[in-house]
Amino acid sequence: MFIRPTAALAAFLLLSAAPPAEAAEKPTDPQIAHIAYTAGVLDIEAAKLAIQKSKTKEVVDFAKDMERDHEAVNKQALDLVKKQKVKPEDNATSQALTKAAKEERVKLAKLEGTAFDKAYIENEVAYHKQVNGALETLLIPSASNAELKSLLETGLKIFQGHEQHAEHVAGTLK
């Protein structure tokens, strides 16, 4: 099945594929916290749209899982930044993710039925592939706080499961 990368992941792709001079400027922990939290919020928003629009049980169940899991991870992230007295720092990556996700939601909102289901699930597969890649290659290695790094590693395991689940659901859609 052809999976198209979403515009929402362009920022992650750009960040992780930066030229060597720029790659030396890794994100700070406050920036990482903001990027990770933003990515979670954006997937929650996409899930809510799917819950509202889809009539396919597998898609709705998947979306409910995304909403629940990303809300739980984001709650842990908020608890951690409060405990560490760290203020997440808005940054160009978070802003680009937000802008692109809004554009993607507009596209998805115009679709109905099977077309919506397929586009949503394809987006989820691509989104989780790219987020997982960014976690592995950029965010986790760049995190200096051990608790933040641990939370990101836990999130990665959960989101790898999401990717597999999305691929399975995509395979069931005709």
Short mmCIF file of N, CA and C in Angstrom, two decimals:
data_model
loop_
_atom_site.label_atom_id
_atom_site.label_comp_id
_atom_site.label_asym_id
_atom_site.label_seq_id
_atom_site.Cartn_x
_atom_site.Cartn_y
_atom_site.Cartn_z
N MET A 1 0.85 -1.17 0.00
CA MET A 1 0.00 0.00 0.00
C MET A 1 0.90 1.24 0.00
N PHE A 2 0.52 2.22 -0.78
CA PHE A 2 1.28 3.47 -0.86
C PHE A 2 0.94 4.34 0.34
N ILE A 3 1.95 4.78 1.05
CA ILE A 3 1.76 5.66 2.20
C ILE A 3 2.42 6.99 1.87
N ARG A 4 1.65 8.04 1.92
CA ARG A 4 2.20 9.37 1.64
C ARG A 4 2.58 10.06 2.94
N PRO A 5 3.79 10.61 3.02
CA PRO A 5 4.12 11.36 4.22
C PRO A 5 3.25 12.62 4.29
N THR A 6 2.82 12.96 5.47
CA THR A 6 1.97 14.13 5.63
C THR A 6 2.81 15.39 5.77
N ALA A 7 2.17 16.47 5.47
CA ALA A 7 2.84 17.76 5.63
C ALA A 7 3.17 18.01 7.09
N ALA A 8 2.38 17.45 7.98
CA ALA A 8 2.61 17.67 9.42
C ALA A 8 3.97 17.14 9.85
N LEU A 9 4.53 16.24 9.09
CA LEU A 9 5.81 15.66 9.48
C LEU A 9 6.98 16.32 8.79
N ALA A 10 6.70 17.27 7.94
CA ALA A 10 7.77 17.95 7.22
C ALA A 10 8.80 18.54 8.18
N ALA A 11 8.33 19.09 9.26
CA ALA A 11 9.26 19.69 10.23
C ALA A 11 10.19 18.65 10.83
N PHE A 12 9.63 17.48 11.17
CA PHE A 12 10.49 16.42 11.70
C PHE A 12 11.50 15.97 10.65
N LEU A 13 11.03 15.82 9.41
CA LEU A 13 11.94 15.40 8.34
C LEU A 13 13.04 16.42 8.13
N LEU A 14 12.66 17.69 8.12
CA LEU A 14 13.65 18.74 7.92
C LEU A 14 14.66 18.77 9.07
N LEU A 15 14.15 18.62 10.28
CA LEU A 15 15.00 18.68 11.45
C LEU A 15 15.97 17.50 11.48
N SER A 16 15.45 16.31 11.20
CA SER A 16 16.32 15.13 11.31
C SER A 16 17.24 14.98 10.10
N ALA A 17 16.92 15.67 9.00
CA ALA A 17 17.77 15.59 7.82
C ALA A 17 18.54 16.89 7.58
N ALA A 18 18.73 17.65 8.64
CA ALA A 18 19.41 18.93 8.51
C ALA A 18 20.86 18.74 8.06
N PRO A 19 21.40 19.71 7.34
CA PRO A 19 22.80 19.63 6.95
C PRO A 19 23.69 19.59 8.20
N PRO A 20 24.91 19.06 8.08
CA PRO A 20 25.78 18.92 9.25
C PRO A 20 25.95 20.18 10.09
N ALA A 21 26.04 21.33 9.48
CA ALA A 21 26.24 22.55 10.26
C ALA A 21 25.04 22.82 11.16
N GLU A 22 23.84 22.58 10.63
CA GLU A 22 22.65 22.81 11.43
C GLU A 22 22.40 21.68 12.40
N ALA A 23 22.79 20.45 12.04
CA ALA A 23 22.54 19.29 12.89
C ALA A 23 23.24 19.43 14.24
N ALA A 24 24.32 20.20 14.28
CA ALA A 24 25.04 20.40 15.54
C ALA A 24 24.18 21.15 16.56
N GLU A 25 23.21 21.89 16.07
CA GLU A 25 22.31 22.63 16.95
C GLU A 25 21.12 21.76 17.31
N LYS A 26 21.34 20.84 18.23
CA LYS A 26 20.26 19.95 18.63
C LYS A 26 19.27 20.70 19.51
N PRO A 27 18.02 20.25 19.53
CA PRO A 27 17.02 20.94 20.35
C PRO A 27 17.32 20.80 21.85
N THR A 28 16.93 21.79 22.59
CA THR A 28 17.10 21.78 24.04
C THR A 28 15.96 20.97 24.67
N ASP A 29 16.12 20.61 25.94
CA ASP A 29 15.06 19.86 26.63
C ASP A 29 13.72 20.61 26.62
N PRO A 30 13.69 21.93 26.89
CA PRO A 30 12.40 22.63 26.81
C PRO A 30 11.79 22.59 25.40
N GLN A 31 12.63 22.64 24.37
CA GLN A 31 12.13 22.55 23.00
C GLN A 31 11.63 21.13 22.70
N ILE A 32 12.38 20.14 23.15
CA ILE A 32 11.99 18.74 22.95
C ILE A 32 10.64 18.48 23.62
N ALA A 33 10.49 18.96 24.84
CA ALA A 33 9.22 18.79 25.56
C ALA A 33 8.07 19.40 24.77
N HIS A 34 8.30 20.58 24.21
CA HIS A 34 7.25 21.26 23.45
C HIS A 34 6.93 20.50 22.17
N ILE A 35 7.95 20.04 21.46
CA ILE A 35 7.75 19.29 20.21
C ILE A 35 6.96 18.01 20.49
N ALA A 36 7.39 17.26 21.50
CA ALA A 36 6.74 15.99 21.81
C ALA A 36 5.29 16.22 22.24
N TYR A 37 5.07 17.20 23.09
CA TYR A 37 3.72 17.50 23.56
C TYR A 37 2.84 17.94 22.38
N THR A 38 3.37 18.81 21.54
CA THR A 38 2.63 19.30 20.38
C THR A 38 2.25 18.15 19.45
N ALA A 39 3.19 17.25 19.19
CA ALA A 39 2.91 16.10 18.33
C ALA A 39 1.76 15.27 18.91
N GLY A 40 1.75 15.10 20.22
CA GLY A 40 0.67 14.37 20.86
C GLY A 40 -0.67 15.06 20.73
N VAL A 41 -0.69 16.37 20.98
CA VAL A 41 -1.93 17.14 20.86
C VAL A 41 -2.48 17.05 19.44
N LEU A 42 -1.60 17.13 18.47
CA LEU A 42 -2.04 17.09 17.08
C LEU A 42 -2.66 15.74 16.74
N ASP A 43 -2.10 14.66 17.27
CA ASP A 43 -2.67 13.34 17.00
C ASP A 43 -3.99 13.17 17.74
N ILE A 44 -4.12 13.77 18.90
CA ILE A 44 -5.40 13.75 19.63
C ILE A 44 -6.47 14.47 18.80
N GLU A 45 -6.13 15.60 18.23
CA GLU A 45 -7.08 16.35 17.41
C GLU A 45 -7.50 15.54 16.18
N ALA A 46 -6.55 14.86 15.55
CA ALA A 46 -6.87 14.02 14.40
C ALA A 46 -7.78 12.87 14.83
N ALA A 47 -7.50 12.28 16.00
CA ALA A 47 -8.32 11.19 16.51
C ALA A 47 -9.75 11.64 16.76
N LYS A 48 -9.90 12.82 17.34
CA LYS A 48 -11.24 13.34 17.61
C LYS A 48 -12.02 13.52 16.31
N LEU A 49 -11.35 13.97 15.26
CA LEU A 49 -12.00 14.12 13.96
C LEU A 49 -12.44 12.75 13.45
N ALA A 50 -11.59 11.76 13.59
CA ALA A 50 -11.93 10.41 13.12
C ALA A 50 -13.09 9.82 13.91
N ILE A 51 -13.11 10.05 15.21
CA ILE A 51 -14.21 9.55 16.04
C ILE A 51 -15.52 10.19 15.59
N GLN A 52 -15.46 11.44 15.24
CA GLN A 52 -16.65 12.17 14.80
C GLN A 52 -17.11 11.73 13.41
N LYS A 53 -16.16 11.53 12.49
CA LYS A 53 -16.52 11.32 11.08
C LYS A 53 -16.67 9.87 10.65
N SER A 54 -15.87 8.98 11.21
CA SER A 54 -15.85 7.62 10.70
C SER A 54 -17.05 6.82 11.19
N LYS A 55 -17.49 5.91 10.35
CA LYS A 55 -18.56 4.96 10.71
C LYS A 55 -17.99 3.54 10.78
N THR A 56 -16.69 3.41 10.59
CA THR A 56 -16.03 2.11 10.58
C THR A 56 -15.50 1.80 11.98
N LYS A 57 -15.97 0.70 12.56
CA LYS A 57 -15.64 0.35 13.93
C LYS A 57 -14.13 0.31 14.16
N GLU A 58 -13.38 -0.33 13.27
CA GLU A 58 -11.93 -0.45 13.45
C GLU A 58 -11.25 0.91 13.47
N VAL A 59 -11.70 1.81 12.63
CA VAL A 59 -11.12 3.16 12.57
C VAL A 59 -11.47 3.94 13.83
N VAL A 60 -12.72 3.86 14.25
CA VAL A 60 -13.14 4.58 15.46
C VAL A 60 -12.41 4.02 16.68
N ASP A 61 -12.32 2.69 16.78
CA ASP A 61 -11.60 2.08 17.91
C ASP A 61 -10.13 2.52 17.92
N PHE A 62 -9.51 2.53 16.75
CA PHE A 62 -8.12 2.97 16.65
C PHE A 62 -8.00 4.43 17.11
N ALA A 63 -8.90 5.27 16.63
CA ALA A 63 -8.86 6.70 17.00
C ALA A 63 -9.04 6.88 18.50
N LYS A 64 -9.93 6.11 19.10
CA LYS A 64 -10.12 6.19 20.55
C LYS A 64 -8.85 5.78 21.29
N ASP A 65 -8.17 4.76 20.78
CA ASP A 65 -6.88 4.36 21.37
C ASP A 65 -5.86 5.49 21.27
N MET A 66 -5.82 6.16 20.12
CA MET A 66 -4.87 7.26 19.93
C MET A 66 -5.18 8.39 20.91
N GLU A 67 -6.44 8.72 21.03
CA GLU A 67 -6.84 9.80 21.94
C GLU A 67 -6.44 9.44 23.38
N ARG A 68 -6.78 8.25 23.81
CA ARG A 68 -6.48 7.82 25.19
C ARG A 68 -4.96 7.78 25.45
N ASP A 69 -4.23 7.14 24.56
CA ASP A 69 -2.79 6.96 24.79
C ASP A 69 -2.02 8.27 24.72
N HIS A 70 -2.34 9.11 23.73
CA HIS A 70 -1.62 10.38 23.62
C HIS A 70 -1.98 11.33 24.76
N GLU A 71 -3.23 11.29 25.21
CA GLU A 71 -3.59 12.10 26.38
C GLU A 71 -2.82 11.64 27.61
N ALA A 72 -2.66 10.32 27.78
CA ALA A 72 -1.94 9.79 28.95
C ALA A 72 -0.46 10.18 28.90
N VAL A 73 0.17 10.06 27.74
CA VAL A 73 1.58 10.43 27.61
C VAL A 73 1.76 11.94 27.82
N ASN A 74 0.84 12.72 27.25
CA ASN A 74 0.94 14.18 27.43
C ASN A 74 0.75 14.58 28.89
N LYS A 75 -0.12 13.87 29.60
CA LYS A 75 -0.29 14.15 31.03
C LYS A 75 1.01 13.86 31.77
N GLN A 76 1.66 12.76 31.45
CA GLN A 76 2.95 12.44 32.07
C GLN A 76 3.98 13.52 31.75
N ALA A 77 3.96 14.00 30.51
CA ALA A 77 4.91 15.04 30.11
C ALA A 77 4.66 16.32 30.90
N LEU A 78 3.39 16.70 31.03
CA LEU A 78 3.07 17.91 31.81
C LEU A 78 3.48 17.75 33.27
N ASP A 79 3.22 16.58 33.83
CA ASP A 79 3.62 16.32 35.22
C ASP A 79 5.14 16.44 35.37
N LEU A 80 5.88 15.93 34.40
CA LEU A 80 7.34 15.98 34.45
C LEU A 80 7.86 17.41 34.36
N VAL A 81 7.33 18.20 33.43
CA VAL A 81 7.84 19.57 33.31
C VAL A 81 7.49 20.39 34.54
N LYS A 82 6.34 20.12 35.16
CA LYS A 82 6.01 20.81 36.42
C LYS A 82 6.98 20.40 37.52
N LYS A 83 7.24 19.11 37.62
CA LYS A 83 8.16 18.59 38.64
C LYS A 83 9.57 19.18 38.45
N GLN A 84 10.01 19.25 37.21
CA GLN A 84 11.35 19.74 36.90
C GLN A 84 11.41 21.28 36.85
N LYS A 85 10.24 21.91 36.95
CA LYS A 85 10.14 23.37 36.85
C LYS A 85 10.73 23.87 35.53
N VAL A 86 10.37 23.16 34.47
CA VAL A 86 10.83 23.50 33.12
C VAL A 86 9.64 24.05 32.35
N LYS A 87 9.85 25.14 31.64
CA LYS A 87 8.80 25.69 30.80
C LYS A 87 9.07 25.24 29.36
N PRO A 88 8.14 24.41 28.79
CA PRO A 88 8.32 24.02 27.40
C PRO A 88 8.47 25.26 26.52
N GLU A 89 9.39 25.18 25.58
CA GLU A 89 9.72 26.33 24.74
C GLU A 89 9.18 26.14 23.33
N ASP A 90 8.26 27.01 22.94
CA ASP A 90 7.75 26.99 21.58
C ASP A 90 8.92 27.18 20.63
N ASN A 91 8.82 26.56 19.46
CA ASN A 91 9.93 26.62 18.52
C ASN A 91 9.41 26.42 17.10
N ALA A 92 10.28 26.59 16.15
CA ALA A 92 9.89 26.52 14.74
C ALA A 92 9.34 25.14 14.38
N THR A 93 9.87 24.09 14.96
CA THR A 93 9.38 22.74 14.65
C THR A 93 7.96 22.56 15.13
N SER A 94 7.67 22.97 16.37
CA SER A 94 6.31 22.87 16.90
C SER A 94 5.34 23.70 16.07
N GLN A 95 5.77 24.88 15.67
CA GLN A 95 4.91 25.75 14.88
C GLN A 95 4.64 25.14 13.50
N ALA A 96 5.67 24.57 12.88
CA ALA A 96 5.49 23.94 11.57
C ALA A 96 4.58 22.72 11.67
N LEU A 97 4.74 21.94 12.72
CA LEU A 97 3.87 20.78 12.93
C LEU A 97 2.42 21.22 13.06
N THR A 98 2.18 22.26 13.85
CA THR A 98 0.83 22.75 14.08
C THR A 98 0.20 23.26 12.79
N LYS A 99 0.95 24.04 12.04
CA LYS A 99 0.44 24.60 10.78
C LYS A 99 0.10 23.48 9.79
N ALA A 100 0.99 22.53 9.64
CA ALA A 100 0.77 21.45 8.68
C ALA A 100 -0.37 20.54 9.12
N ALA A 101 -0.49 20.29 10.42
CA ALA A 101 -1.57 19.44 10.91
C ALA A 101 -2.93 20.09 10.67
N LYS A 102 -3.00 21.40 10.84
CA LYS A 102 -4.26 22.11 10.56
C LYS A 102 -4.63 21.94 9.10
N GLU A 103 -3.65 22.07 8.22
CA GLU A 103 -3.90 21.90 6.78
C GLU A 103 -4.38 20.48 6.49
N GLU A 104 -3.77 19.50 7.13
CA GLU A 104 -4.16 18.10 6.93
C GLU A 104 -5.59 17.87 7.44
N ARG A 105 -5.94 18.44 8.59
CA ARG A 105 -7.30 18.28 9.13
C ARG A 105 -8.33 18.89 8.19
N VAL A 106 -7.99 20.01 7.57
CA VAL A 106 -8.91 20.62 6.59
C VAL A 106 -9.15 19.65 5.44
N LYS A 107 -8.09 19.02 4.95
CA LYS A 107 -8.23 18.05 3.86
C LYS A 107 -9.08 16.86 4.31
N LEU A 108 -8.78 16.33 5.49
CA LEU A 108 -9.52 15.17 5.99
C LEU A 108 -10.99 15.52 6.22
N ALA A 109 -11.26 16.70 6.71
CA ALA A 109 -12.64 17.10 7.02
C ALA A 109 -13.52 17.12 5.78
N LYS A 110 -12.92 17.29 4.62
CA LYS A 110 -13.69 17.33 3.38
C LYS A 110 -14.04 15.94 2.86
N LEU A 111 -13.41 14.91 3.43
CA LEU A 111 -13.63 13.54 2.96
C LEU A 111 -14.74 12.87 3.75
N GLU A 112 -15.35 11.86 3.13
CA GLU A 112 -16.41 11.09 3.77
C GLU A 112 -16.16 9.60 3.56
N GLY A 113 -16.77 8.79 4.41
CA GLY A 113 -16.80 7.35 4.23
C GLY A 113 -15.44 6.71 4.11
N THR A 114 -15.33 5.80 3.16
CA THR A 114 -14.10 5.04 2.96
C THR A 114 -12.93 5.95 2.60
N ALA A 115 -13.18 6.99 1.84
CA ALA A 115 -12.10 7.92 1.48
C ALA A 115 -11.51 8.56 2.73
N PHE A 116 -12.38 8.96 3.67
CA PHE A 116 -11.89 9.52 4.93
C PHE A 116 -11.09 8.47 5.70
N ASP A 117 -11.69 7.29 5.87
CA ASP A 117 -11.03 6.24 6.66
C ASP A 117 -9.63 5.95 6.13
N LYS A 118 -9.53 5.76 4.83
CA LYS A 118 -8.22 5.43 4.24
C LYS A 118 -7.23 6.57 4.41
N ALA A 119 -7.67 7.80 4.17
CA ALA A 119 -6.77 8.95 4.30
C ALA A 119 -6.33 9.13 5.75
N TYR A 120 -7.26 8.98 6.69
CA TYR A 120 -6.92 9.12 8.12
C TYR A 120 -5.91 8.05 8.53
N ILE A 121 -6.18 6.81 8.19
CA ILE A 121 -5.29 5.72 8.61
C ILE A 121 -3.93 5.83 7.91
N GLU A 122 -3.90 6.17 6.64
CA GLU A 122 -2.62 6.37 5.95
C GLU A 122 -1.83 7.49 6.61
N ASN A 123 -2.52 8.55 6.99
CA ASN A 123 -1.87 9.66 7.70
C ASN A 123 -1.30 9.17 9.03
N GLU A 124 -2.05 8.34 9.74
CA GLU A 124 -1.59 7.83 11.04
C GLU A 124 -0.36 6.94 10.88
N VAL A 125 -0.34 6.10 9.86
CA VAL A 125 0.83 5.26 9.61
C VAL A 125 2.04 6.15 9.35
N ALA A 126 1.89 7.09 8.43
CA ALA A 126 3.00 7.98 8.08
C ALA A 126 3.42 8.83 9.27
N TYR A 127 2.46 9.35 10.00
CA TYR A 127 2.74 10.20 11.16
C TYR A 127 3.56 9.44 12.20
N HIS A 128 3.10 8.24 12.54
CA HIS A 128 3.82 7.47 13.56
C HIS A 128 5.20 7.01 13.07
N LYS A 129 5.33 6.67 11.80
CA LYS A 129 6.66 6.33 11.27
C LYS A 129 7.63 7.50 11.47
N GLN A 130 7.18 8.68 11.12
CA GLN A 130 8.06 9.84 11.19
C GLN A 130 8.31 10.28 12.62
N VAL A 131 7.28 10.26 13.46
CA VAL A 131 7.47 10.63 14.87
C VAL A 131 8.42 9.64 15.53
N ASN A 132 8.22 8.35 15.26
CA ASN A 132 9.11 7.34 15.84
C ASN A 132 10.54 7.54 15.37
N GLY A 133 10.71 7.86 14.09
CA GLY A 133 12.06 8.12 13.57
C GLY A 133 12.68 9.34 14.23
N ALA A 134 11.89 10.39 14.42
CA ALA A 134 12.40 11.60 15.07
C ALA A 134 12.75 11.33 16.53
N LEU A 135 11.92 10.53 17.20
CA LEU A 135 12.23 10.18 18.59
C LEU A 135 13.56 9.42 18.66
N GLU A 136 13.72 8.43 17.79
CA GLU A 136 14.92 7.58 17.82
C GLU A 136 16.20 8.34 17.45
N THR A 137 16.11 9.16 16.41
CA THR A 137 17.32 9.76 15.86
C THR A 137 17.64 11.16 16.35
N LEU A 138 16.63 11.87 16.88
CA LEU A 138 16.88 13.25 17.26
C LEU A 138 16.46 13.57 18.69
N LEU A 139 15.21 13.32 19.03
CA LEU A 139 14.70 13.80 20.31
C LEU A 139 15.31 13.04 21.49
N ILE A 140 15.30 11.71 21.44
CA ILE A 140 15.88 10.94 22.56
C ILE A 140 17.37 11.20 22.68
N PRO A 141 18.15 11.12 21.58
CA PRO A 141 19.58 11.39 21.73
C PRO A 141 19.90 12.81 22.18
N SER A 142 19.02 13.77 21.87
CA SER A 142 19.28 15.16 22.23
C SER A 142 18.87 15.50 23.66
N ALA A 143 18.01 14.69 24.25
CA ALA A 143 17.51 14.98 25.60
C ALA A 143 18.64 14.79 26.61
N SER A 144 18.83 15.79 27.47
CA SER A 144 19.88 15.68 28.49
C SER A 144 19.31 15.28 29.84
N ASN A 145 18.03 15.55 30.09
CA ASN A 145 17.40 15.19 31.36
C ASN A 145 17.02 13.70 31.30
N ALA A 146 17.46 12.93 32.28
CA ALA A 146 17.23 11.49 32.30
C ALA A 146 15.74 11.13 32.35
N GLU A 147 14.96 11.89 33.11
CA GLU A 147 13.52 11.59 33.19
C GLU A 147 12.81 11.91 31.87
N LEU A 148 13.20 12.99 31.22
CA LEU A 148 12.64 13.32 29.92
C LEU A 148 13.00 12.23 28.91
N LYS A 149 14.26 11.84 28.91
CA LYS A 149 14.73 10.78 27.99
C LYS A 149 13.93 9.50 28.23
N SER A 150 13.72 9.14 29.50
CA SER A 150 12.97 7.93 29.83
C SER A 150 11.52 8.03 29.34
N LEU A 151 10.89 9.19 29.53
CA LEU A 151 9.53 9.38 29.06
C LEU A 151 9.46 9.26 27.54
N LEU A 152 10.42 9.84 26.86
CA LEU A 152 10.46 9.75 25.39
C LEU A 152 10.65 8.30 24.94
N GLU A 153 11.49 7.55 25.65
CA GLU A 153 11.71 6.15 25.32
C GLU A 153 10.44 5.32 25.53
N THR A 154 9.73 5.61 26.61
CA THR A 154 8.45 4.94 26.86
C THR A 154 7.45 5.30 25.76
N GLY A 155 7.39 6.59 25.43
CA GLY A 155 6.51 7.03 24.35
C GLY A 155 6.84 6.33 23.05
N LEU A 156 8.12 6.17 22.75
CA LEU A 156 8.53 5.50 21.52
C LEU A 156 7.97 4.08 21.46
N LYS A 157 8.06 3.35 22.55
CA LYS A 157 7.53 1.98 22.57
C LYS A 157 6.02 1.98 22.31
N ILE A 158 5.32 2.90 22.94
CA ILE A 158 3.87 3.00 22.74
C ILE A 158 3.56 3.37 21.29
N PHE A 159 4.29 4.33 20.75
CA PHE A 159 4.00 4.83 19.41
C PHE A 159 4.42 3.83 18.33
N GLN A 160 5.41 2.98 18.62
CA GLN A 160 5.74 1.89 17.69
C GLN A 160 4.56 0.93 17.60
N GLY A 161 3.91 0.69 18.74
CA GLY A 161 2.69 -0.12 18.73
C GLY A 161 1.57 0.55 17.95
N HIS A 162 1.48 1.87 18.06
CA HIS A 162 0.47 2.60 17.28
C HIS A 162 0.72 2.44 15.79
N GLU A 163 1.98 2.53 15.40
CA GLU A 163 2.33 2.38 13.99
C GLU A 163 1.89 1.01 13.47
N GLN A 164 2.20 -0.03 14.24
CA GLN A 164 1.81 -1.39 13.84
C GLN A 164 0.29 -1.53 13.79
N HIS A 165 -0.39 -0.96 14.77
CA HIS A 165 -1.85 -1.01 14.80
C HIS A 165 -2.43 -0.28 13.59
N ALA A 166 -1.89 0.89 13.28
CA ALA A 166 -2.38 1.64 12.12
C ALA A 166 -2.15 0.85 10.83
N GLU A 167 -1.00 0.20 10.71
CA GLU A 167 -0.72 -0.61 9.52
C GLU A 167 -1.73 -1.76 9.42
N HIS A 168 -2.05 -2.36 10.56
CA HIS A 168 -3.04 -3.45 10.56
C HIS A 168 -4.41 -2.93 10.10
N VAL A 169 -4.84 -1.81 10.66
CA VAL A 169 -6.14 -1.25 10.28
C VAL A 169 -6.13 -0.88 8.80
N ALA A 170 -5.03 -0.32 8.33
CA ALA A 170 -4.93 0.04 6.92
C ALA A 170 -5.11 -1.19 6.03
N GLY A 171 -4.58 -2.32 6.47
CA GLY A 171 -4.71 -3.55 5.72
C GLY A 171 -6.13 -4.10 5.68
N THR A 172 -6.96 -3.69 6.64
CA THR A 172 -8.34 -4.18 6.66
C THR A 172 -9.28 -3.31 5.83
N LEU A 173 -8.86 -2.11 5.49
CA LEU A 173 -9.72 -1.21 4.72
C LEU A 173 -9.65 -1.55 3.25
N LYS A 174 -10.77 -1.68 2.65
CA LYS A 174 -10.83 -2.03 1.20
C LYS A 174 -11.17 -0.81 0.37
#
